[in-house]
Coordinates of C-alpha atoms in Angstrom, one line a residue:
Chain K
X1 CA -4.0 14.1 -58.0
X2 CA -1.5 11.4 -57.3
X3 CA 1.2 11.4 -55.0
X4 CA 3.7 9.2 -54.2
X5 CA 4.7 7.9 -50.6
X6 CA 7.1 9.6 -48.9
X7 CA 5.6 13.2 -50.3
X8 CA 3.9 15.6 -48.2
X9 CA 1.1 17.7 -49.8
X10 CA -0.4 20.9 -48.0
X11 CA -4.0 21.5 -47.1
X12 CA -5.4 24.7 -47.1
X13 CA -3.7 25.6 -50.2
X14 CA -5.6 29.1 -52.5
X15 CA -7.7 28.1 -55.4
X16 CA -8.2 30.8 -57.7
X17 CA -12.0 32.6 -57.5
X18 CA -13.8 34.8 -59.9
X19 CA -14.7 37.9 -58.1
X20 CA -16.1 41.6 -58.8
X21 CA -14.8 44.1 -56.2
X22 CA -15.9 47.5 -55.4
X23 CA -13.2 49.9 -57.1
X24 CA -13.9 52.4 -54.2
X25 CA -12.9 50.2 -51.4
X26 CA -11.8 47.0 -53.1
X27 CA -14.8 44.9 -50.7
X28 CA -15.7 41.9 -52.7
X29 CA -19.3 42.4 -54.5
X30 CA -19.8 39.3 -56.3
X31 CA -17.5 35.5 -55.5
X32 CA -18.1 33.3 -58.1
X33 CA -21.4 33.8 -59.6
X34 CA -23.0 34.2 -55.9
X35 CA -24.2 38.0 -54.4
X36 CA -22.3 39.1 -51.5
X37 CA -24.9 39.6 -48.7
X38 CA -22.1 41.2 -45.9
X39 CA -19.0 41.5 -45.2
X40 CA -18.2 39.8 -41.6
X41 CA -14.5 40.8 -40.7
X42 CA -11.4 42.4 -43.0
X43 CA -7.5 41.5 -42.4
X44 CA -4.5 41.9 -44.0
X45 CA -1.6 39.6 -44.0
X46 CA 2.5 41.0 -44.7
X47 CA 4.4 37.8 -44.5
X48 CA 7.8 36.5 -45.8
X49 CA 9.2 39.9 -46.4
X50 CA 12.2 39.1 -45.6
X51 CA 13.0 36.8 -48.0
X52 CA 12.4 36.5 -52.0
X53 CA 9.0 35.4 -52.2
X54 CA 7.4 38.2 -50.0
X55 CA 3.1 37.7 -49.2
X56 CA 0.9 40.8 -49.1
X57 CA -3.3 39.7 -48.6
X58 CA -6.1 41.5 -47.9
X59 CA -8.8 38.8 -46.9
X60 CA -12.4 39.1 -46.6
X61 CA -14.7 36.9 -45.3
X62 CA -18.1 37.4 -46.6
X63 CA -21.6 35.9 -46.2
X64 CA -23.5 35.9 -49.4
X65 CA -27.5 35.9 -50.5
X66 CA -27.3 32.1 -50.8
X67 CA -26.3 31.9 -46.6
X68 CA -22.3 30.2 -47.9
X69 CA -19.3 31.9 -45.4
X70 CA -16.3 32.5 -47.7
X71 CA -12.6 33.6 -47.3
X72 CA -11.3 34.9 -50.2
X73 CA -8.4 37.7 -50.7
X74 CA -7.2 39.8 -53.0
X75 CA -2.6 39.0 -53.3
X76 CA -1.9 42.9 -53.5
X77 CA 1.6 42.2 -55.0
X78 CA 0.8 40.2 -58.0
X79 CA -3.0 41.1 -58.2
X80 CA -5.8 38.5 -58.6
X81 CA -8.7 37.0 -56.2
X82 CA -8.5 33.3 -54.4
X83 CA -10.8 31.7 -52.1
X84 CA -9.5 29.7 -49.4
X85 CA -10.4 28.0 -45.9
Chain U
X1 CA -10.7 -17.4 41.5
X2 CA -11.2 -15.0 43.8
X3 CA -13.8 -12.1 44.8
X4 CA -15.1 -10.9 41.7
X5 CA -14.8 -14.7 40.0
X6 CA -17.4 -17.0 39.5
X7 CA -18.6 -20.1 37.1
X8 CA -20.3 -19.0 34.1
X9 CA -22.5 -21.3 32.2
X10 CA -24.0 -21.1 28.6
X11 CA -27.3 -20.7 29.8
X12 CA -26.7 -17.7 32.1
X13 CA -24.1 -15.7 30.3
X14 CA -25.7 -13.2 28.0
X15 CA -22.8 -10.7 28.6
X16 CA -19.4 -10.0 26.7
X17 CA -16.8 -12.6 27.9
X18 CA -13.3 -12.0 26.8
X19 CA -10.4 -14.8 27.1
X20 CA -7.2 -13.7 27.4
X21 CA -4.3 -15.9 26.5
X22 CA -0.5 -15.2 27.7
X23 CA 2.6 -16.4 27.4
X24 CA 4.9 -14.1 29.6
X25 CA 8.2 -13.4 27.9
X26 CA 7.1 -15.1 24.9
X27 CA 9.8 -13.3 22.5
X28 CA 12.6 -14.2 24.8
X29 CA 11.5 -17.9 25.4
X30 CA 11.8 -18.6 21.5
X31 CA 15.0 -16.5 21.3
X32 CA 17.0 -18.5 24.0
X33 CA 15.6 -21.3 22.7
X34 CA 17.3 -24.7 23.8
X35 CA 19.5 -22.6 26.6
X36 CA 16.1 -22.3 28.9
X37 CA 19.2 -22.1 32.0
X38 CA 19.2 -18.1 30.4
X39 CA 16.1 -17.7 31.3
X40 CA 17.1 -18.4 35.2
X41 CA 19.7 -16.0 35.0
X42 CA 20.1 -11.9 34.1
X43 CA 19.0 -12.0 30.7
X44 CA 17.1 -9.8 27.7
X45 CA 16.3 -9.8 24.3
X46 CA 19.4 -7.7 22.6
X47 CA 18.4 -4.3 20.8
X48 CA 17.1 -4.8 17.1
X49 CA 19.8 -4.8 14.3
X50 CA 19.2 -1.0 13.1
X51 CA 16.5 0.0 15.6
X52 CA 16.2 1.9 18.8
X53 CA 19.0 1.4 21.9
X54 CA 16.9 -0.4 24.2
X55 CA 16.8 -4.0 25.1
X56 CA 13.3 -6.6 24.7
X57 CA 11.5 -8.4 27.1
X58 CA 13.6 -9.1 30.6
X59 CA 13.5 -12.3 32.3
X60 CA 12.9 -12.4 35.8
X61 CA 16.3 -12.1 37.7
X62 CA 17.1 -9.1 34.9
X63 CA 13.5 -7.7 36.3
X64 CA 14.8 -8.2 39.8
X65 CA 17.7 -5.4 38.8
X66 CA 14.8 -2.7 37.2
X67 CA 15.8 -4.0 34.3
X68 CA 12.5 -4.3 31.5
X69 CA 11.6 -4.4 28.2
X70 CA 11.9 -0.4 26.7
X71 CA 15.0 -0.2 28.9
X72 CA 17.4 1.7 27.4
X73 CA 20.4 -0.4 26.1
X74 CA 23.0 1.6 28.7
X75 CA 20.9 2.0 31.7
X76 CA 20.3 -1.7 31.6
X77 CA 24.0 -3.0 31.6
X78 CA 25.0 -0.2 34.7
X79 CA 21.9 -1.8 36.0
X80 CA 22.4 -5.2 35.6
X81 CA 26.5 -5.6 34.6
X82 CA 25.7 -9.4 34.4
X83 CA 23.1 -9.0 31.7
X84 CA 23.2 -11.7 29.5
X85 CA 21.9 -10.3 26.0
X86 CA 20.2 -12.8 23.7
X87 CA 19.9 -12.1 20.0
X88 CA 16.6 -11.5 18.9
X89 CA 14.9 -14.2 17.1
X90 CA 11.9 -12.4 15.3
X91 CA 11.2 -14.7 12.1
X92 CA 11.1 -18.0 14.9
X93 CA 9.0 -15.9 17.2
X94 CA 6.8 -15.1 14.3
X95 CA 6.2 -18.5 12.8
X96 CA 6.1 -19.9 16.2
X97 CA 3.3 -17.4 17.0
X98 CA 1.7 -18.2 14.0
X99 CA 1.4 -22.3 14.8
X100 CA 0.1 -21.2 18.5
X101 CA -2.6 -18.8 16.6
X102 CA -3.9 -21.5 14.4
X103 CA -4.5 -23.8 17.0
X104 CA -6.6 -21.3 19.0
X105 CA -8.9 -20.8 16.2
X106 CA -8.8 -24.6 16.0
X107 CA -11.0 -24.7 18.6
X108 CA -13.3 -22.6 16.4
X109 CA -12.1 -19.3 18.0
X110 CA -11.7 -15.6 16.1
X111 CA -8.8 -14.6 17.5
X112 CA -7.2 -11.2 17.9
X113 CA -3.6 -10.9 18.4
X114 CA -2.3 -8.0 20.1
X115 CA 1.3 -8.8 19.8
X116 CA 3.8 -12.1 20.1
X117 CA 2.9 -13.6 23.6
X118 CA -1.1 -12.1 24.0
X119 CA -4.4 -12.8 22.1
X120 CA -7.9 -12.4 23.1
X121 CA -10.8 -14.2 21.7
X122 CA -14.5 -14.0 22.9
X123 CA -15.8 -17.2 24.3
X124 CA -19.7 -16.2 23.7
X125 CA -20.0 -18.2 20.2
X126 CA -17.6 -21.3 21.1
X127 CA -19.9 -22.3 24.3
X128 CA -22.4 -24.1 23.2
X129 CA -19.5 -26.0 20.8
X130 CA -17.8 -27.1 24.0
X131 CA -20.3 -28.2 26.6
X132 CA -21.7 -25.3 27.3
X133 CA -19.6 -24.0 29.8
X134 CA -16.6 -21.1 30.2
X135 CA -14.6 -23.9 31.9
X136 CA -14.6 -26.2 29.0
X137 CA -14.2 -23.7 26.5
X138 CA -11.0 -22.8 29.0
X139 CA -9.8 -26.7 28.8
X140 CA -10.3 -26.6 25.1
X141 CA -7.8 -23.8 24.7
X142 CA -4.9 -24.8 26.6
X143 CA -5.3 -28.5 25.3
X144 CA -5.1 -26.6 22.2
X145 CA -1.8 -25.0 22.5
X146 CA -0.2 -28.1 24.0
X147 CA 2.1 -25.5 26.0
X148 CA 1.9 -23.7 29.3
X149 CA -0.1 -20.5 29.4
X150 CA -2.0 -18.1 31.7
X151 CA -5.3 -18.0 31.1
X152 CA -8.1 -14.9 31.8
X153 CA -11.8 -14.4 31.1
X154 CA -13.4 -10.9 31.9
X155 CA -16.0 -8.7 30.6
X156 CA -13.4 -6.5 28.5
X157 CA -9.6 -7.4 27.1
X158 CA -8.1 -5.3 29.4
X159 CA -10.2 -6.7 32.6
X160 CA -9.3 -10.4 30.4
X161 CA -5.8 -9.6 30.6
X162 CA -5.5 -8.4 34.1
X163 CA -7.2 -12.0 35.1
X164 CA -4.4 -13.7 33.1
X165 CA -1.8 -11.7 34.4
X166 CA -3.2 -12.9 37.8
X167 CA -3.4 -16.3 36.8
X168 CA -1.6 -19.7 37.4
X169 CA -0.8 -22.1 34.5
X170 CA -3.1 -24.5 35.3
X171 CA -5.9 -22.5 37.3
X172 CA -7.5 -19.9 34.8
X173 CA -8.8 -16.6 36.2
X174 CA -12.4 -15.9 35.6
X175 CA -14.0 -12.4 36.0
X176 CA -18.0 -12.5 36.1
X177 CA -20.5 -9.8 35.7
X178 CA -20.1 -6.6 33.5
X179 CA -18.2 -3.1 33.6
X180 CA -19.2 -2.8 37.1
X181 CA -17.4 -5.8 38.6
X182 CA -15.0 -5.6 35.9
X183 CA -13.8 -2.2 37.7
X184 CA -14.1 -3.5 41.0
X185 CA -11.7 -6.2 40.0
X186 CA -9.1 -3.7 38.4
X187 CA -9.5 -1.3 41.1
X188 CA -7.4 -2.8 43.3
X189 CA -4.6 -3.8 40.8
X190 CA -1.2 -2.2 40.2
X191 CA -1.4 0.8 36.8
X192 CA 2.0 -1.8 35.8
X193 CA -0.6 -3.6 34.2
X194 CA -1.2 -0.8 31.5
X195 CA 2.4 -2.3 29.9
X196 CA 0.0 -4.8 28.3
X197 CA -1.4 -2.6 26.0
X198 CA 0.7 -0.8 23.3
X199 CA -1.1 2.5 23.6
X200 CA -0.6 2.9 27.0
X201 CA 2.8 1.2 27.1
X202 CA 4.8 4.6 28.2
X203 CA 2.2 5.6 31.4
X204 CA 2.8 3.1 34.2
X205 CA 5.8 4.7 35.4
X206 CA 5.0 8.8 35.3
X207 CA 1.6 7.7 36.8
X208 CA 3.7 5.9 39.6
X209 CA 5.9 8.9 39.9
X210 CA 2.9 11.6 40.4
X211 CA 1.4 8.5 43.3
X212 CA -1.2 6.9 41.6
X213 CA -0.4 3.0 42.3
X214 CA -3.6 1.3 41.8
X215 CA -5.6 1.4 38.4
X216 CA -8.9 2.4 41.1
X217 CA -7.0 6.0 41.5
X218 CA -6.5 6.6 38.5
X219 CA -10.1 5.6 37.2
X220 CA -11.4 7.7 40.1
X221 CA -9.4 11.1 38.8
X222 CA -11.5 13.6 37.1
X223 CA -11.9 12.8 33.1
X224 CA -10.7 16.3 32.3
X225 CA -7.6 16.2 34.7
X226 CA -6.2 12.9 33.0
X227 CA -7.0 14.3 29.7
X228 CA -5.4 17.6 30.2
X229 CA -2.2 16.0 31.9
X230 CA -1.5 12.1 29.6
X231 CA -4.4 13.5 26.5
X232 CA -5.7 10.7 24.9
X233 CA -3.6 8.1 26.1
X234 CA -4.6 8.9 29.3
X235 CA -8.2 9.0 28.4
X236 CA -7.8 5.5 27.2
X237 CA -6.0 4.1 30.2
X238 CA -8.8 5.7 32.6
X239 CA -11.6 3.9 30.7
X240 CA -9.4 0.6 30.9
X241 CA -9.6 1.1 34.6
X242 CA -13.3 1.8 34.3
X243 CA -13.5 -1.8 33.1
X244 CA -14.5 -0.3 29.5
X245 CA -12.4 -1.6 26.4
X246 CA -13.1 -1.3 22.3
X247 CA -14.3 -4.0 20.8
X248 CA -12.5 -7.2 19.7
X249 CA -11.0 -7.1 16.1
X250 CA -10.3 -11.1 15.5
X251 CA -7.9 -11.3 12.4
X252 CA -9.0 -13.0 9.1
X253 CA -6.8 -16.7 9.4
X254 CA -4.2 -16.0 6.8
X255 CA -3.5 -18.7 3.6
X256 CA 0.2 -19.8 4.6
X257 CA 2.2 -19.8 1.1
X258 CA 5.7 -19.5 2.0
X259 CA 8.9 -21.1 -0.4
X260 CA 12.4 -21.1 1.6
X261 CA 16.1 -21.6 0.7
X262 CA 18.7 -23.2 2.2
X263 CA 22.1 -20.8 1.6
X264 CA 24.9 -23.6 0.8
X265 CA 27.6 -20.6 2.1
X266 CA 26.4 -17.4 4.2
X267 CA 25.7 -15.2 1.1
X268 CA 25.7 -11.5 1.0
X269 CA 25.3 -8.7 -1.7
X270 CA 24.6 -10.1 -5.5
X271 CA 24.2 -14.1 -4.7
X272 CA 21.6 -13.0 -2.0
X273 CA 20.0 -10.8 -4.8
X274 CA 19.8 -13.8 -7.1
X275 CA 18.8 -16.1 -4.2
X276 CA 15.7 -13.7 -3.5
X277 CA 14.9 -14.2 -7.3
X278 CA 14.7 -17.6 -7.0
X279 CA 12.6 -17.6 -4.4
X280 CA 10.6 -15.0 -5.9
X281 CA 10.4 -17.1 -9.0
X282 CA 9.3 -20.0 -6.9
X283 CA 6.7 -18.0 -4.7
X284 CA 5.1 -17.2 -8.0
X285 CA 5.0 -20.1 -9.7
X286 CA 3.2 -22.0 -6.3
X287 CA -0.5 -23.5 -7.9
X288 CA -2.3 -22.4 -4.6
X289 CA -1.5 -18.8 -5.8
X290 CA -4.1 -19.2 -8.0
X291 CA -3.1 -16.5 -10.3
X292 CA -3.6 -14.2 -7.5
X293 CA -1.3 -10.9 -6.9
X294 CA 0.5 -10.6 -4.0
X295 CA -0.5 -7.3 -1.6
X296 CA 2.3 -8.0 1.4
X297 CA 5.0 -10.4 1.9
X298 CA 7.3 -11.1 4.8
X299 CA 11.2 -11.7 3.8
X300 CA 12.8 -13.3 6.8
X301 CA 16.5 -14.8 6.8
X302 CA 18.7 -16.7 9.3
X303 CA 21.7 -15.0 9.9
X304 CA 25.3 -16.6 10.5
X305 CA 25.8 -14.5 13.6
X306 CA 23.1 -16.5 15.2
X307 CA 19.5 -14.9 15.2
X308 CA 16.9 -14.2 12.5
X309 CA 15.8 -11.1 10.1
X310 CA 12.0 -10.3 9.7
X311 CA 10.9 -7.3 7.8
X312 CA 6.9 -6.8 6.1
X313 CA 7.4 -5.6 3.0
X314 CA 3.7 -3.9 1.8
X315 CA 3.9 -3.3 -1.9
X316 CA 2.3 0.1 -3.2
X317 CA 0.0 -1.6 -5.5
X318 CA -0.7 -5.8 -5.5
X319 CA 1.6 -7.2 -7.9
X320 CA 2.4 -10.6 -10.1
X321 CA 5.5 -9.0 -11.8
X322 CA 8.4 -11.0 -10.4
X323 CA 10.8 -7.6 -12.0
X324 CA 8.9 -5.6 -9.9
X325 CA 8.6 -7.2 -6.9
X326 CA 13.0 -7.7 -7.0
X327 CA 12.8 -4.1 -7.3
X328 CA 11.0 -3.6 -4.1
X329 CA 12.6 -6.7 -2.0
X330 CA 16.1 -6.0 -3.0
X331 CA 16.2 -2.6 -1.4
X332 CA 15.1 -4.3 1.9
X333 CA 17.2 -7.2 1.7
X334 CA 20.6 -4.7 1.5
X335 CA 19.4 -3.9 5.0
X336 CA 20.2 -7.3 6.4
X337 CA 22.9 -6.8 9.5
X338 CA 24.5 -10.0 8.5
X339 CA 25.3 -12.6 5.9
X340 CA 22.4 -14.8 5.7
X341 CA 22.4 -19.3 5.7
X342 CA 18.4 -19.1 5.1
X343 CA 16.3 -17.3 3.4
X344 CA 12.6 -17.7 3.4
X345 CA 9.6 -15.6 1.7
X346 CA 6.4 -15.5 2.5
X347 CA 3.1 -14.3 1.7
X348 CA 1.3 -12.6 4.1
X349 CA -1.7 -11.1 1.8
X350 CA -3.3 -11.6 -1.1
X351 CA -4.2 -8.9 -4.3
X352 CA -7.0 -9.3 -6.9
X353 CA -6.4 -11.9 -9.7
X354 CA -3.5 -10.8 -12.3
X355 CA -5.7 -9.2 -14.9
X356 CA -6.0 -6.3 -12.9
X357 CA -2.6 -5.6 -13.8
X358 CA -0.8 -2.5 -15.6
X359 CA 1.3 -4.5 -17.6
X360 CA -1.5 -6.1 -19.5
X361 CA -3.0 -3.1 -20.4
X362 CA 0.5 -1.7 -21.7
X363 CA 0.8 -5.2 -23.8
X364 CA -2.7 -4.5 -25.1
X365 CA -1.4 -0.7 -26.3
X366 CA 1.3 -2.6 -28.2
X367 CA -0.6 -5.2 -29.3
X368 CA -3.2 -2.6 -31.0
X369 CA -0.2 -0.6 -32.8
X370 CA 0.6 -3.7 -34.5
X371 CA -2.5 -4.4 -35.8
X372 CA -2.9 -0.9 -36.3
X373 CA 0.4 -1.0 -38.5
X374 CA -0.5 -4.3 -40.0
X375 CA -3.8 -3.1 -41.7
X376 CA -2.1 0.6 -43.0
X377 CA 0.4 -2.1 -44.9
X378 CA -2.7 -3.9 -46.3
X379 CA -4.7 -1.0 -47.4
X380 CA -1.6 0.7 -49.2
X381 CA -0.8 -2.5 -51.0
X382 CA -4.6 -2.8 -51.8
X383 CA -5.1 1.2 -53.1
X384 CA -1.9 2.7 -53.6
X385 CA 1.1 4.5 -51.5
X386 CA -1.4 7.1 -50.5
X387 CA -4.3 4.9 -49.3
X388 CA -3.5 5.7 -45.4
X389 CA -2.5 9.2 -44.8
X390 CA -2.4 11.7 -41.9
X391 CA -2.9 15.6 -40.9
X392 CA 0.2 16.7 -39.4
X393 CA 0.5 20.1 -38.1
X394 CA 3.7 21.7 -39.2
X395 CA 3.2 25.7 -37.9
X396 CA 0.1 25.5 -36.4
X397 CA 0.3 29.6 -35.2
X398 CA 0.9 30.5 -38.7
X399 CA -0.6 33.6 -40.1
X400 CA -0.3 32.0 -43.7
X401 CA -3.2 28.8 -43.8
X402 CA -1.5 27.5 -46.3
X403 CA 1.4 26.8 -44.3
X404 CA -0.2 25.2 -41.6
X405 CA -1.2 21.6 -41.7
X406 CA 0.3 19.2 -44.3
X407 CA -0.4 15.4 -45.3
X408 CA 1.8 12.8 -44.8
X409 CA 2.0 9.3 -45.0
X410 CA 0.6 7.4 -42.1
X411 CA 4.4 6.1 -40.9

């Protein structure tokens, strides 16, 4: 990536994930290739919508087989999984 | 001597003896200065530019009319109408105080001065050094202060002092023995002589009013009945009478660094602040310093009304900073009653060596930012604009991580 000076870049930003969900309750089954062992803790996350670029998450963090903690979340308005810390 | 005095040689003395020295109306002495025809006449020390009503020492005819030092300013004058009052002198009596000090502990003496006019010393150690005999070591002080004063010797400073209150210029007064003769001695002698001590300055006279005259009444009153009706003051006075007394605290001979200046025109308000920078400047810049801070300093001036000014300035923390120091010893010298012709500093204590100081460690802040600053240049013209980089927190409570933390260039 290459930035010049003066630019700000932000951390934290989503990176896309492959995940297989539940199609009863959406809970994440697999995140990228790994088992999900347990789900720790469920939130979801309405944002920004009060302007044009509105947020709606539903994040999971989950603990899978291989012991790795994950966040990942499902963007309910324009579908698709991300993993992100 | 009399009753209770008696010749103590080194040999046989294994008990405390105290020496007394006293100059009666030391302060006023130095303040008339040449006119010593004052001193024959009504006269007292003026009240203290800025401080209480009430005049200094008296001399002897003003004492003949009630008049003392303490006495209140009015009640002095409708006492006395031909009071002469002299302008206090307290930078003279100080340095003049100061040469009479140093040539006590000349004679090898640890001296402990209880104000301009008395000092104590104990003769125990200087014995041996002068013959071996309370009479020589006697003969070696006043030789030493090539001036007239009463000398006393007594098991305890108060029972030292009463003996040089007692005592002729030439013909010291010598008390022998311990707290048991040093009582006998006092117990006859007037509670007037509990003036001499600071703490007990204010009980001669209510003590007089409720009949007790002699300082052997008033050591012979239950402990519990003084204590109840003077507290602790009187609890102090009583053991005084008792012949007991706290132990000597001889001083620590001061370094003298002092730098003075000569006022072409009495000066007042911002050529007496640059003055007092100059001498500042000067103090500081004095070799025998030795890098040292200064912890207390004495800014005296003469003023053009006659008279000196004399105030201690103690600094909060020991300082080398000359902007500093202005800052404290300007705000005292607006206090001056009168334009000043001479201005002298001096220092009175010593701090720890300079690199104690805050101001270093502020430089050394500074100093590390630019190096700091210097090296994020070299590493970005070494690996690119983005070689030095930081985390800044933009909306730290956001619900969003995304929006968070960013990174940004290091400045």
């Amino acid at each position: 990536m290459s930035r010049s000076a003066g630019r700000t870049h932000r951390l934290g930003q989503p990176r896309r994930a492959r995940v297989e969900a539940d199609l009863n309750d959406g809970r994440p089954c697999v995140v990228d290739g790994r088992v999900v062992d347990g789900v720790r803790e469920s939130w979801l996350v309405e944002d920004r919508w009060w302007n044009g670029s509105p947020i709606r998450r539903r994040y999971w963090e989950i603990v899978t087989t291989c012991g790795r903690d994950v966040v990942v979340f499902h963007d309910l308005r324009d579908g698709g999984w991300f993993a992100q810390r | 001597m009399d009753g209770g005095a008696g010749r103590i040689t080194g040999r046989t003395c294994v008990r405390i003896v105290i020496v007394c020295v006293l100059l009666p109306r030391f302060q006023l002495t130095v303040a008339a200065g040449d006119r010593e025809e004052l001193l024959r006449t009504p006269a007292a020390l003026a009240p203290e530019p800025g401080g209480e009503a009430r005049v200094g020492e008296a001399s002897p005819a003003a004492e003949a009319f009630g008049v003392r030092a303490g006495t209140p300013l009015g009640e002095a004058l409708a006492r006395c109408p031909s009071l002469t009052l002299v302008p206090p002198d307290p930078a003279g009596v100080a340095d003049r105080w100061e040469r009479l000090l140093v040539r006590l502990e000349s004679i090898g003496a640890a001296v402990e001065p209880e104000r301009p006019g008395l000092a104590c010393f104990a003769a125990r150690g200087l014995l041996r050094l002068h013959g071996g005999s309370l009479e020589r070591v006697l003969a070696a002080a006043r030789h030493a202060l090539r001036q007239p004063a009463r000398l006393g010797a007594g098991p305890s400073r108060f029972c030292a002092l009463a003996a040089a209150s007692r005592a002729r210029v030439r013909r010291p007064m010598v008390v022998a023995g311990g707290e048991a003769e040093a009582a006998a001695y006092l117990a006859g002698l007037p509670v007037a002589l509990l003036h001499g001590r600071r703490e007990t300055v204010s009980l001669p006279e209510p003590l007089e009013r409720l009949g007790i005259a002699t300082l052997g009444e008033l050591a012979a009153l239950p402990r519990a009945a003084v204590a109840d009706r003077f507290g602790a003051q009187g609890l102090l006075a009583r053991e005084l009478a008792c012949g007991r007394d706290g132990a000597l605290a001889p001083r620590q001979p001061p370094e003298r660094l002092a730098e003075e200046l000569e006022l072409p025109e009495a000066l007042s308000g911002v050529q007496l602040d640059r003055a007092l920078q100059l001498l500042v400047d000067r103090l500081l810049a004095r070799r025998e310093r030795r890098g040292r801070t200064l912890r207390t300093v004495v800014l005296s001036a003469t003023l053009v009304e006659g008279g000196t000014w004399r105030d201690r300035v103690p600094f909060r923390e020991a300082l080398a900073d000359p902007q500093r120091m202005l800052l404290a010893l300007a705000q005292r010298l607006a206090l001056l009653p009168a334009p000043a012709e001479r201005l002298r500093l001096a220092v009175e204590r010593f701090g720890p060596p300079t690199s104690d100081q805050r101001s270093l460690l502020d430089e050394a802040v500074a100093v590390r930012r630019s190096r700091l600053r210097e090296a994020v240049q070299q590493a970005r013209a070494a690996a690119g604009p983005d070689a030095a980089l930081r985390v800044l927190a933009v909306e730290e409570q956001s619900r969003v991580p995304e929006r968070r933390v960013v990174l940004t260039p290091f400045e």
